[in-house]
mmCIF file with all atom_site columns, C-alpha atoms in Angstrom:
data_model
loop_
_atom_site.group_PDB
_atom_site.id
_atom_site.type_symbol
_atom_site.label_atom_id
_atom_site.label_alt_id
_atom_site.label_comp_id
_atom_site.label_asym_id
_atom_site.label_entity_id
_atom_site.label_seq_id
_atom_site.pdbx_PDB_ins_code
_atom_site.Cartn_x
_atom_site.Cartn_y
_atom_site.Cartn_z
_atom_site.occupancy
_atom_site.B_iso_or_equiv
_atom_site.pdbx_formal_charge
_atom_site.auth_seq_id
_atom_site.auth_comp_id
_atom_site.auth_asym_id
_atom_site.auth_atom_id
_atom_site.pdbx_PDB_model_num
ATOM 1   C CA . MET A 1 1   ? 0.000   0.000  0.000   1.00 58.00 ? 13  MET A CA 1
ATOM 2   C CA . ALA A 1 2   ? 1.348   3.422  -0.962  1.00 66.00 ? 14  ALA A CA 1
ATOM 3   C CA . VAL A 1 3   ? 1.644   6.035  1.745   1.00 71.00 ? 15  VAL A CA 1
ATOM 4   C CA . LEU A 1 4   ? 1.186   9.633  0.642   1.00 71.00 ? 16  LEU A CA 1
ATOM 5   C CA . LYS A 1 5   ? 2.538   12.504 2.710   1.00 76.00 ? 17  LYS A CA 1
ATOM 6   C CA . GLY A 1 6   ? 0.816   15.868 2.908   1.00 80.00 ? 18  GLY A CA 1
ATOM 7   C CA . LYS A 1 7   ? 4.143   17.692 2.880   1.00 85.00 ? 19  LYS A CA 1
ATOM 8   C CA . ASN A 1 8   ? 4.489   16.811 -0.818  1.00 85.00 ? 20  ASN A CA 1
ATOM 9   C CA . GLY A 1 9   ? 1.301   18.692 -1.779  1.00 90.00 ? 21  GLY A CA 1
ATOM 10  C CA . VAL A 1 10  ? 1.294   21.714 -4.077  1.00 94.00 ? 22  VAL A CA 1
ATOM 11  C CA . VAL A 1 11  ? -1.404  24.223 -5.093  1.00 96.00 ? 23  VAL A CA 1
ATOM 12  C CA . LYS A 1 12  ? -1.009  26.016 -8.425  1.00 96.00 ? 24  LYS A CA 1
ATOM 13  C CA . VAL A 1 13  ? -2.800  28.973 -9.978  1.00 96.00 ? 25  VAL A CA 1
ATOM 14  C CA . GLY A 1 14  ? -2.247  28.341 -13.669 1.00 94.00 ? 26  GLY A CA 1
ATOM 15  C CA . ALA A 1 15  ? 1.303   26.987 -13.746 1.00 94.00 ? 27  ALA A CA 1
ATOM 16  C CA . VAL A 1 16  ? 2.518   28.984 -10.708 1.00 95.00 ? 28  VAL A CA 1
ATOM 17  C CA . ALA A 1 17  ? 2.788   27.406 -7.255  1.00 95.00 ? 29  ALA A CA 1
ATOM 18  C CA . VAL A 1 18  ? 1.072   29.244 -4.385  1.00 97.00 ? 30  VAL A CA 1
ATOM 19  C CA . GLY A 1 19  ? 3.591   29.954 -1.614  1.00 96.00 ? 31  GLY A CA 1
ATOM 20  C CA . GLU A 1 20  ? 3.403   28.946 2.039   1.00 96.00 ? 32  GLU A CA 1
ATOM 21  C CA . VAL A 1 21  ? 0.476   26.499 1.643   1.00 96.00 ? 33  VAL A CA 1
ATOM 22  C CA . THR A 1 22  ? -0.112  24.554 4.863   1.00 96.00 ? 34  THR A CA 1
ATOM 23  C CA . SER A 1 23  ? -3.138  22.519 3.783   1.00 96.00 ? 35  SER A CA 1
ATOM 24  C CA . PHE A 1 24  ? -5.922  22.247 1.237   1.00 96.00 ? 36  PHE A CA 1
ATOM 25  C CA . SER A 1 25  ? -9.174  20.360 0.864   1.00 96.00 ? 37  SER A CA 1
ATOM 26  C CA . ILE A 1 26  ? -11.401 19.546 -2.064  1.00 96.00 ? 38  ILE A CA 1
ATOM 27  C CA . THR A 1 27  ? -14.854 17.991 -2.184  1.00 96.00 ? 39  THR A CA 1
ATOM 28  C CA . HIS A 1 28  ? -16.281 16.502 -5.386  1.00 95.00 ? 40  HIS A CA 1
ATOM 29  C CA . GLU A 1 29  ? -20.026 15.812 -5.262  1.00 95.00 ? 41  GLU A CA 1
ATOM 30  C CA . VAL A 1 30  ? -22.825 14.728 -7.557  1.00 95.00 ? 42  VAL A CA 1
ATOM 31  C CA . ASP A 1 31  ? -26.511 15.578 -7.258  1.00 96.00 ? 43  ASP A CA 1
ATOM 32  C CA . THR A 1 32  ? -28.945 12.692 -7.401  1.00 96.00 ? 44  THR A CA 1
ATOM 33  C CA . LEU A 1 33  ? -32.434 12.616 -8.897  1.00 96.00 ? 45  LEU A CA 1
ATOM 34  C CA . GLU A 1 34  ? -35.080 10.281 -7.563  1.00 95.00 ? 46  GLU A CA 1
ATOM 35  C CA . THR A 1 35  ? -36.530 7.905  -10.160 1.00 94.00 ? 47  THR A CA 1
ATOM 36  C CA . THR A 1 36  ? -38.901 5.969  -7.896  1.00 92.00 ? 48  THR A CA 1
ATOM 37  C CA . SER A 1 37  ? -42.316 5.684  -9.490  1.00 90.00 ? 49  SER A CA 1
ATOM 38  C CA . MET A 1 38  ? -45.728 5.011  -8.036  1.00 89.00 ? 50  MET A CA 1
ATOM 39  C CA . GLY A 1 39  ? -46.669 1.358  -8.134  1.00 84.00 ? 51  GLY A CA 1
ATOM 40  C CA . SER A 1 40  ? -43.054 0.262  -7.901  1.00 79.00 ? 52  SER A CA 1
ATOM 41  C CA . SER A 1 41  ? -42.661 -3.348 -6.795  1.00 83.00 ? 53  SER A CA 1
ATOM 42  C CA . THR A 1 42  ? -39.733 -2.498 -4.544  1.00 82.00 ? 54  THR A CA 1
ATOM 43  C CA . LYS A 1 43  ? -39.769 -0.923 -1.079  1.00 85.00 ? 55  LYS A CA 1
ATOM 44  C CA . SER A 1 44  ? -36.651 1.107  -1.845  1.00 91.00 ? 56  SER A CA 1
ATOM 45  C CA . ARG A 1 45  ? -36.194 4.435  -3.569  1.00 91.00 ? 57  ARG A CA 1
ATOM 46  C CA . SER A 1 46  ? -34.099 4.579  -6.752  1.00 92.00 ? 58  SER A CA 1
ATOM 47  C CA . TYR A 1 47  ? -31.852 7.393  -7.998  1.00 94.00 ? 59  TYR A CA 1
ATOM 48  C CA . VAL A 1 48  ? -29.663 8.441  -10.924 1.00 96.00 ? 60  VAL A CA 1
ATOM 49  C CA . ALA A 1 49  ? -26.603 10.655 -10.888 1.00 96.00 ? 61  ALA A CA 1
ATOM 50  C CA . SER A 1 50  ? -27.053 14.209 -12.192 1.00 96.00 ? 62  SER A CA 1
ATOM 51  C CA . LEU A 1 51  ? -24.807 17.299 -12.077 1.00 96.00 ? 63  LEU A CA 1
ATOM 52  C CA . HIS A 1 52  ? -21.322 17.277 -10.559 1.00 95.00 ? 64  HIS A CA 1
ATOM 53  C CA . SER A 1 53  ? -19.792 20.083 -8.499  1.00 96.00 ? 65  SER A CA 1
ATOM 54  C CA . PHE A 1 54  ? -16.620 20.712 -6.527  1.00 97.00 ? 66  PHE A CA 1
ATOM 55  C CA . SER A 1 55  ? -15.478 23.128 -3.847  1.00 98.00 ? 67  SER A CA 1
ATOM 56  C CA . GLY A 1 56  ? -12.713 23.461 -1.320  1.00 98.00 ? 68  GLY A CA 1
ATOM 57  C CA . SER A 1 57  ? -10.287 25.594 0.604   1.00 98.00 ? 69  SER A CA 1
ATOM 58  C CA . ILE A 1 58  ? -6.601  26.506 0.683   1.00 98.00 ? 70  ILE A CA 1
ATOM 59  C CA . ASP A 1 59  ? -4.807  27.426 3.932   1.00 97.00 ? 71  ASP A CA 1
ATOM 60  C CA . CYS A 1 60  ? -1.515  29.361 3.965   1.00 97.00 ? 72  CYS A CA 1
ATOM 61  C CA . ASN A 1 61  ? 0.922   31.258 6.105   1.00 97.00 ? 73  ASN A CA 1
ATOM 62  C CA . LEU A 1 62  ? 0.339   34.803 4.847   1.00 96.00 ? 74  LEU A CA 1
ATOM 63  C CA . ASP A 1 63  ? 3.005   35.918 2.354   1.00 95.00 ? 75  ASP A CA 1
ATOM 64  C CA . PRO A 1 64  ? 2.326   39.399 0.874   1.00 93.00 ? 76  PRO A CA 1
ATOM 65  C CA . ALA A 1 65  ? 5.365   38.958 -1.398  1.00 94.00 ? 77  ALA A CA 1
ATOM 66  C CA . ASP A 1 66  ? 3.729   35.992 -3.176  1.00 94.00 ? 78  ASP A CA 1
ATOM 67  C CA . THR A 1 67  ? 2.403   38.208 -5.977  1.00 91.00 ? 79  THR A CA 1
ATOM 68  C CA . THR A 1 68  ? 1.723   35.396 -8.471  1.00 92.00 ? 80  THR A CA 1
ATOM 69  C CA . GLY A 1 69  ? 0.375   32.878 -5.932  1.00 93.00 ? 81  GLY A CA 1
ATOM 70  C CA . GLN A 1 70  ? -1.564  34.107 -2.909  1.00 95.00 ? 82  GLN A CA 1
ATOM 71  C CA . ASN A 1 71  ? -2.153  37.557 -4.398  1.00 93.00 ? 83  ASN A CA 1
ATOM 72  C CA . ALA A 1 72  ? -3.602  35.925 -7.543  1.00 93.00 ? 84  ALA A CA 1
ATOM 73  C CA . LEU A 1 73  ? -6.446  34.469 -5.442  1.00 95.00 ? 85  LEU A CA 1
ATOM 74  C CA . ASP A 1 74  ? -8.699  37.534 -5.436  1.00 95.00 ? 86  ASP A CA 1
ATOM 75  C CA . VAL A 1 75  ? -12.268 37.138 -4.209  1.00 97.00 ? 87  VAL A CA 1
ATOM 76  C CA . GLY A 1 76  ? -14.622 36.958 -7.190  1.00 97.00 ? 88  GLY A CA 1
ATOM 77  C CA . ASP A 1 77  ? -11.968 35.902 -9.697  1.00 95.00 ? 89  ASP A CA 1
ATOM 78  C CA . ASP A 1 78  ? -12.094 32.781 -11.871 1.00 96.00 ? 90  ASP A CA 1
ATOM 79  C CA . VAL A 1 79  ? -8.791  30.924 -11.573 1.00 97.00 ? 91  VAL A CA 1
ATOM 80  C CA . SER A 1 80  ? -7.364  27.754 -13.028 1.00 97.00 ? 92  SER A CA 1
ATOM 81  C CA . LEU A 1 81  ? -6.464  25.604 -9.996  1.00 97.00 ? 93  LEU A CA 1
ATOM 82  C CA . THR A 1 82  ? -4.369  22.472 -9.726  1.00 96.00 ? 94  THR A CA 1
ATOM 83  C CA . LEU A 1 83  ? -4.196  20.711 -6.369  1.00 96.00 ? 95  LEU A CA 1
ATOM 84  C CA . GLU A 1 84  ? -1.410  18.129 -6.322  1.00 93.00 ? 96  GLU A CA 1
ATOM 85  C CA . VAL A 1 85  ? -1.573  15.528 -3.586  1.00 89.00 ? 97  VAL A CA 1
ATOM 86  C CA . ASP A 1 86  ? 1.778   14.239 -4.851  1.00 79.00 ? 98  ASP A CA 1
ATOM 87  C CA . SER A 1 87  ? 3.479   14.040 -8.240  1.00 70.00 ? 99  SER A CA 1
ATOM 88  C CA . GLY A 1 88  ? 1.086   11.291 -9.359  1.00 74.00 ? 100 GLY A CA 1
ATOM 89  C CA . SER A 1 89  ? -2.278  12.573 -8.124  1.00 87.00 ? 101 SER A CA 1
ATOM 90  C CA . THR A 1 90  ? -3.887  15.877 -9.117  1.00 92.00 ? 102 THR A CA 1
ATOM 91  C CA . PHE A 1 91  ? -7.231  17.667 -9.178  1.00 95.00 ? 103 PHE A CA 1
ATOM 92  C CA . THR A 1 92  ? -7.573  20.350 -11.870 1.00 96.00 ? 104 THR A CA 1
ATOM 93  C CA . GLY A 1 93  ? -10.406 22.737 -12.703 1.00 97.00 ? 105 GLY A CA 1
ATOM 94  C CA . THR A 1 94  ? -11.599 26.316 -12.925 1.00 98.00 ? 106 THR A CA 1
ATOM 95  C CA . ALA A 1 95  ? -12.905 27.833 -9.707  1.00 98.00 ? 107 ALA A CA 1
ATOM 96  C CA . ILE A 1 96  ? -14.273 31.087 -8.358  1.00 98.00 ? 108 ILE A CA 1
ATOM 97  C CA . ILE A 1 97  ? -12.583 32.389 -5.206  1.00 98.00 ? 109 ILE A CA 1
ATOM 98  C CA . THR A 1 98  ? -15.582 32.924 -2.914  1.00 98.00 ? 110 THR A CA 1
ATOM 99  C CA . SER A 1 99  ? -13.883 34.174 0.256   1.00 98.00 ? 111 SER A CA 1
ATOM 100 C CA . MET A 1 100 ? -10.582 35.065 1.896   1.00 97.00 ? 112 MET A CA 1
ATOM 101 C CA . ASN A 1 101 ? -9.972  35.075 5.626   1.00 97.00 ? 113 ASN A CA 1
ATOM 102 C CA . VAL A 1 102 ? -6.918  36.371 7.521   1.00 96.00 ? 114 VAL A CA 1
ATOM 103 C CA . GLU A 1 103 ? -6.216  35.385 11.120  1.00 96.00 ? 115 GLU A CA 1
ATOM 104 C CA . ALA A 1 104 ? -3.643  37.021 13.401  1.00 95.00 ? 116 ALA A CA 1
ATOM 105 C CA . GLY A 1 105 ? -2.947  36.056 17.003  1.00 94.00 ? 117 GLY A CA 1
ATOM 106 C CA . VAL A 1 106 ? -0.471  37.566 19.421  1.00 95.00 ? 118 VAL A CA 1
ATOM 107 C CA . ALA A 1 107 ? 1.606   34.368 19.641  1.00 93.00 ? 119 ALA A CA 1
ATOM 108 C CA . ASP A 1 108 ? 0.830   32.899 16.219  1.00 93.00 ? 120 ASP A CA 1
ATOM 109 C CA . LEU A 1 109 ? 1.833   33.216 12.596  1.00 95.00 ? 121 LEU A CA 1
ATOM 110 C CA . ILE A 1 110 ? -0.518  35.286 10.487  1.00 96.00 ? 122 ILE A CA 1
ATOM 111 C CA . THR A 1 111 ? -2.474  32.865 8.321   1.00 97.00 ? 123 THR A CA 1
ATOM 112 C CA . CYS A 1 112 ? -4.949  33.171 5.480   1.00 97.00 ? 124 CYS A CA 1
ATOM 113 C CA . SER A 1 113 ? -7.466  30.880 3.901   1.00 97.00 ? 125 SER A CA 1
ATOM 114 C CA . PHE A 1 114 ? -9.221  30.941 0.558   1.00 98.00 ? 126 PHE A CA 1
ATOM 115 C CA . ASP A 1 115 ? -12.512 29.177 -0.230  1.00 98.00 ? 127 ASP A CA 1
ATOM 116 C CA . PHE A 1 116 ? -13.434 28.283 -3.788  1.00 98.00 ? 128 PHE A CA 1
ATOM 117 C CA . GLN A 1 117 ? -16.397 26.986 -5.771  1.00 98.00 ? 129 GLN A CA 1
ATOM 118 C CA . GLY A 1 118 ? -15.687 25.028 -8.926  1.00 98.00 ? 130 GLY A CA 1
ATOM 119 C CA . THR A 1 119 ? -17.225 26.021 -12.228 1.00 97.00 ? 131 THR A CA 1
ATOM 120 C CA . GLY A 1 120 ? -17.205 23.388 -14.946 1.00 95.00 ? 132 GLY A CA 1
ATOM 121 C CA . ASP A 1 121 ? -15.538 20.006 -14.853 1.00 95.00 ? 133 ASP A CA 1
ATOM 122 C CA . LEU A 1 122 ? -13.030 18.733 -12.300 1.00 96.00 ? 134 LEU A CA 1
ATOM 123 C CA . THR A 1 123 ? -10.341 16.522 -13.791 1.00 94.00 ? 135 THR A CA 1
ATOM 124 C CA . THR A 1 124 ? -8.990  13.977 -11.336 1.00 90.00 ? 136 THR A CA 1
ATOM 125 C CA . TYR A 1 125 ? -5.742  12.146 -12.053 1.00 87.00 ? 137 TYR A CA 1
ATOM 126 C CA . MET A 1 126 ? -4.932  9.440  -9.529  1.00 78.00 ? 138 MET A CA 1
ATOM 127 C CA . GLY A 1 127 ? -1.664  7.765  -10.513 1.00 68.00 ? 139 GLY A CA 1
ATOM 128 C CA . GLY A 1 128 ? -2.681  6.782  -14.022 1.00 56.00 ? 140 GLY A CA 1
ATOM 129 C CA . LEU A 1 129 ? -6.482  6.888  -13.698 1.00 53.00 ? 141 LEU A CA 1
ATOM 130 C CA . VAL A 1 130 ? -8.174  9.939  -15.212 1.00 55.00 ? 142 VAL A CA 1
ATOM 131 C CA . ASP A 1 131 ? -11.744 10.811 -14.248 1.00 61.00 ? 143 ASP A CA 1
ATOM 132 C CA . GLU A 1 132 ? -13.466 13.803 -15.826 1.00 56.00 ? 144 GLU A CA 1
#
């Protein structure tokens, strides 16, 4: 069994790596439509898959000098994102940056987080398997 380490992850805007990333998450979902009809001989509901969507977040140590990474994640912008779990597993798609949050504590590093909502398809590449 392969063991993947989070420290090998990378987030890219276009082809440029975002600096100081500490974590990211992505959720890929599909809506379902009920197809159960009256008079069905089964006691169970039935469904079919419908529209896909994806969303997630990126957490960083704030780096104002990262002009092509963190500063490219402006709220309201469409960006081309690639989230690399490692060199063999990636999630790629276009997303809208929906929020940015900055946190500062007296004894902590200043951090920021960016939330995004995907628009269009998410391409998933998991070590040789491509799912669009």
